[in-house]
Every structure is written in structure tokens, then in C-alpha cells.
XYZ file of N, CA and C in Angstrom:
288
model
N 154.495 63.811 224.361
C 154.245 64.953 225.201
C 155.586 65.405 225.796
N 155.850 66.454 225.808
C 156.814 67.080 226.562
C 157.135 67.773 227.789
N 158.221 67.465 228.242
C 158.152 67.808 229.536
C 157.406 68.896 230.101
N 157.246 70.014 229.540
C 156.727 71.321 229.924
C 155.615 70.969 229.673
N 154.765 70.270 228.610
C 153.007 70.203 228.564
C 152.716 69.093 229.557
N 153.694 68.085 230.326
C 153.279 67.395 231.273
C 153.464 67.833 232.493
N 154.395 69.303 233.013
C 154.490 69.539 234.108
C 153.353 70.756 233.954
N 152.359 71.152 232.765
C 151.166 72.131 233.258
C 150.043 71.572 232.873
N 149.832 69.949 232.534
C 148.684 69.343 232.697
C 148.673 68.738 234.434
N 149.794 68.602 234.907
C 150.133 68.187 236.167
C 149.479 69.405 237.177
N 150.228 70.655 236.814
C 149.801 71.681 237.419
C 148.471 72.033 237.258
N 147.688 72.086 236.501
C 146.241 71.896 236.165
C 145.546 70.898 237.005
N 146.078 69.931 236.876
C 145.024 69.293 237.483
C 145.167 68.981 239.199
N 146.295 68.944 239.600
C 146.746 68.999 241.142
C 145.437 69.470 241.910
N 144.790 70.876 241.789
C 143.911 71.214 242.447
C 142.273 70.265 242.157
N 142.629 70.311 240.931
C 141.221 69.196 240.502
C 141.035 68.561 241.687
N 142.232 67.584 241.448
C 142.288 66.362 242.683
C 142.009 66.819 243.915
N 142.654 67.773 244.790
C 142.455 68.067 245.614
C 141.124 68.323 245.974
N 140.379 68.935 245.191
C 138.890 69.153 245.516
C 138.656 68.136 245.535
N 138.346 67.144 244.519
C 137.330 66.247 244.897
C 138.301 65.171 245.675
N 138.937 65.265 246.471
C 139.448 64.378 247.804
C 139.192 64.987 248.910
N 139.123 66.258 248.703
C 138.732 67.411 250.073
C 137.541 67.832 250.404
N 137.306 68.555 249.331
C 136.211 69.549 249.403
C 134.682 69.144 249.106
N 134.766 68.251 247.478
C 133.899 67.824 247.351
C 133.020 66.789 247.981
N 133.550 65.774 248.723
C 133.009 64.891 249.622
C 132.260 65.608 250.704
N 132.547 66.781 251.292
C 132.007 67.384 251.861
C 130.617 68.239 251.800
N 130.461 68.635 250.250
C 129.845 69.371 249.969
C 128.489 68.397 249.188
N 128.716 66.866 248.407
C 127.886 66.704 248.165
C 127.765 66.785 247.042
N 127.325 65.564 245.958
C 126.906 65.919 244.564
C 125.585 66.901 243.905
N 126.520 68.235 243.194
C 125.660 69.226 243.319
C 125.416 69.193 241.354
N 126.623 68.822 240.897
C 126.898 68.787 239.430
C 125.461 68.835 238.479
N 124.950 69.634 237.871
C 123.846 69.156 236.907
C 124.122 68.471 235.509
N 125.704 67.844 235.541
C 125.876 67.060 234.320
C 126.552 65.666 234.623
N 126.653 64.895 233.542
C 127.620 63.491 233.851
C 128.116 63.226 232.522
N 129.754 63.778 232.882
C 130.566 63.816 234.201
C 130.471 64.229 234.928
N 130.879 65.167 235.870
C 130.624 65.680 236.999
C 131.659 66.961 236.289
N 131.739 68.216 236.847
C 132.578 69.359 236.192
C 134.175 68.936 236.353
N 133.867 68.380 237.529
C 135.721 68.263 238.265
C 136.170 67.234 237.371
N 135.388 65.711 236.868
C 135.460 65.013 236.396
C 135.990 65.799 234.150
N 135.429 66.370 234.185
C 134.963 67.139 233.381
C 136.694 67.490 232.609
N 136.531 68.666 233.421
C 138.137 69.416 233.522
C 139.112 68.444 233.513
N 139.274 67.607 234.341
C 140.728 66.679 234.480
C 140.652 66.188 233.070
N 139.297 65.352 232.267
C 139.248 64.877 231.008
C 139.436 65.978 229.943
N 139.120 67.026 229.713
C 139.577 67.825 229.261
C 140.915 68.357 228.958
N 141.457 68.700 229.892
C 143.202 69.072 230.266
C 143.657 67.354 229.893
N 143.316 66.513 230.211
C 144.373 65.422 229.581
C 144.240 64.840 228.090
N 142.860 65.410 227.565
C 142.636 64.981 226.208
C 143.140 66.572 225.558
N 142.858 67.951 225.654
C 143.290 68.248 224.834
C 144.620 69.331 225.229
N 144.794 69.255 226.108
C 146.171 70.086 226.860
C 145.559 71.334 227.220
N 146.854 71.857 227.501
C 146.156 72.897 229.317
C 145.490 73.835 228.534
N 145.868 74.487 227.641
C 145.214 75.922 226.752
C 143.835 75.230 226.734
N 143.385 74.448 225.614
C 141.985 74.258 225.341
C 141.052 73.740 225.948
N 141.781 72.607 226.508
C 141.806 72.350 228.283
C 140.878 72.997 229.201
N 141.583 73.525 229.665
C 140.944 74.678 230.577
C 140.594 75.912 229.923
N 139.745 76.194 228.768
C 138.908 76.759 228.081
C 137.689 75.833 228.289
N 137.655 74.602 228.019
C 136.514 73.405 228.130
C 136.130 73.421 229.302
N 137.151 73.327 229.988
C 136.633 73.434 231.591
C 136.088 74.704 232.112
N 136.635 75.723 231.962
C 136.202 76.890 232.155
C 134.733 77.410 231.493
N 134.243 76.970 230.341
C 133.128 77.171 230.004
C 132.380 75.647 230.159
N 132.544 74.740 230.697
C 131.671 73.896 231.179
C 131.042 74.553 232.463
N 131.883 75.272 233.505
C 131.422 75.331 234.404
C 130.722 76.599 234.802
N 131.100 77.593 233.559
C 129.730 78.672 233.360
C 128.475 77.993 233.311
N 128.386 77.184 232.562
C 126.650 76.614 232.232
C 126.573 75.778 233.216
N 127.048 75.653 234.681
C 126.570 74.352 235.420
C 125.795 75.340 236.526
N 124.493 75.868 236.438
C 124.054 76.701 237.168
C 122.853 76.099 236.857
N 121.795 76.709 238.662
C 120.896 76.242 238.028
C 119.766 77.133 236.910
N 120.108 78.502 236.101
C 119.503 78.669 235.142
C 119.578 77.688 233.693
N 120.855 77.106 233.865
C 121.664 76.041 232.468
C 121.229 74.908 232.217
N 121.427 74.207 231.667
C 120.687 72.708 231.317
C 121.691 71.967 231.894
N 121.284 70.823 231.608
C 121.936 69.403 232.703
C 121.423 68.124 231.613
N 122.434 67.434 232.546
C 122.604 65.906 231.510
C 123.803 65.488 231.470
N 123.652 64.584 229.745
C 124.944 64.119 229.390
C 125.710 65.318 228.794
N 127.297 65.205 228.826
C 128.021 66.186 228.433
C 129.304 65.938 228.236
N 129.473 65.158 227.088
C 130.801 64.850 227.401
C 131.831 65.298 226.800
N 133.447 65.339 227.494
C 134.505 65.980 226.547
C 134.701 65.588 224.840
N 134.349 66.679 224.505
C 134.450 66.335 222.838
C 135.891 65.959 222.467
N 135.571 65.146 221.272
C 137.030 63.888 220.714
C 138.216 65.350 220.687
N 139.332 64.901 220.697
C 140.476 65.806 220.103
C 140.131 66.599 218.349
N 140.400 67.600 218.415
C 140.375 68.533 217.322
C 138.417 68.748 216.963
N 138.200 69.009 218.277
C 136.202 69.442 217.792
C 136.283 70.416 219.632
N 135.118 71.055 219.407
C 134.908 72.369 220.663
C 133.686 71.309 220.942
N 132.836 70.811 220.628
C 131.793 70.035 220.944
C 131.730 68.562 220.467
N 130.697 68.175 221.541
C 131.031 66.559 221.257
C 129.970 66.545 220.685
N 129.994 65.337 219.616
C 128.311 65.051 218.519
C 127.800 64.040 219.260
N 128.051 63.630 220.381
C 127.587 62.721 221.332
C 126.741 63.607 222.203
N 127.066 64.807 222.428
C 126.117 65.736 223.444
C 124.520 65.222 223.257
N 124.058 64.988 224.279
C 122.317 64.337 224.740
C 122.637 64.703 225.477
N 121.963 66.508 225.605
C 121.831 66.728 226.903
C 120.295 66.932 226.639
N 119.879 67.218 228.316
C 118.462 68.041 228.595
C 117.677 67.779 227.430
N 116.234 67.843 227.922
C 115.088 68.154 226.815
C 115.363 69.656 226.164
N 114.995 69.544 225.251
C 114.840 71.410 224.849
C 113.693 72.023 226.026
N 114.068 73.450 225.918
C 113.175 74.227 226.681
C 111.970 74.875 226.322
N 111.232 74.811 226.691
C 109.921 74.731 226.419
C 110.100 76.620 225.714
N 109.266 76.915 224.766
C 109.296 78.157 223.781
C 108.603 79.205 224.904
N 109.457 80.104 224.417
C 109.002 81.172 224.987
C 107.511 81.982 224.402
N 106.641 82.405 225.160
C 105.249 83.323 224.722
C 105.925 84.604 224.187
């Protein structure tokens, strides 16, 4: 790794940390997945660097609402957008 992809996985994740030393203790486990999103992102940005990174993170935390599913979710291996480990949620019941 090189200096510049370790000083913007650094920069990436600085605030991570900060939330969940600050903010999140405060607020309470709200996450509908495990990992947790914050958990999520930091694994993300250090498995696949800041670009795809924080694309993973950034669309993990679109679907963490409560219209979205919940569960397991975990950062997919290096060189895949999804993990084949994903067990999340039951399916949703069919629409009429």
C-alpha cells in the first residue's frame, strides 16, 4: 500500500471512529444489519480501498432504513460487489 492510499483510507475512516466513540454510544444500536454500518464502512475502506470502499459503504447505508431488509451482511471478499455469504432477511412476502 502506498503512502497516498494509506493517508485516504486513514482519512476515511477518522470520522468512522469518531462516531462510534462519540455519537453512536449516545444514540443507541439502531443498525438493521450485522455488522453494524459504521462497522461496515471501516471493513470496507480497509478491504477494498477508499474508491470502492466508500461506494460499499455508501450503498450499504441507503438500504439500512426501515423500508430495507436486515440481517447478515457482510463485506464481500476483494474483487466481488457482493458477498455469496449474504443470509440476509427472509424474502418478502409477494405482492397481490
Amino acid at each position: 500500500m502506498t503512502r497516498g492510499q494509506k493517508f485516504c483510507r486513514d482519512a476515511l475512516c477518522a470520522p468512522i471512529r469518531l462516531y462510534k466513540r462519540r455519537v453512536s454510544p449516545a444514540l443507541g444500536r439502531h443498525c438493521r444489519f450485522t455488522p453494524t454500518c459504521s462497522e461496515y464502512a471501516m471493513e470496507a475502506i480497509q478491504t477494498h480501498g477508499c474508491l470502492k470502499g466508500l461506494l460499499l459503504a455508501v450503498w450499504r447505508i441507503a438500504r439500512c432504513n426501515p423500508f430495507g431488509h436486515w440481517g447478515y451482511d457482510p463485506v464481500p471478499p476483494p474483487g466481488r460487489w457482493r458477498s455469496p455469504d449474504r443470509a440476509l432477511y427472509p424474502p418478502r412476502a409477494p405482492k397481490h
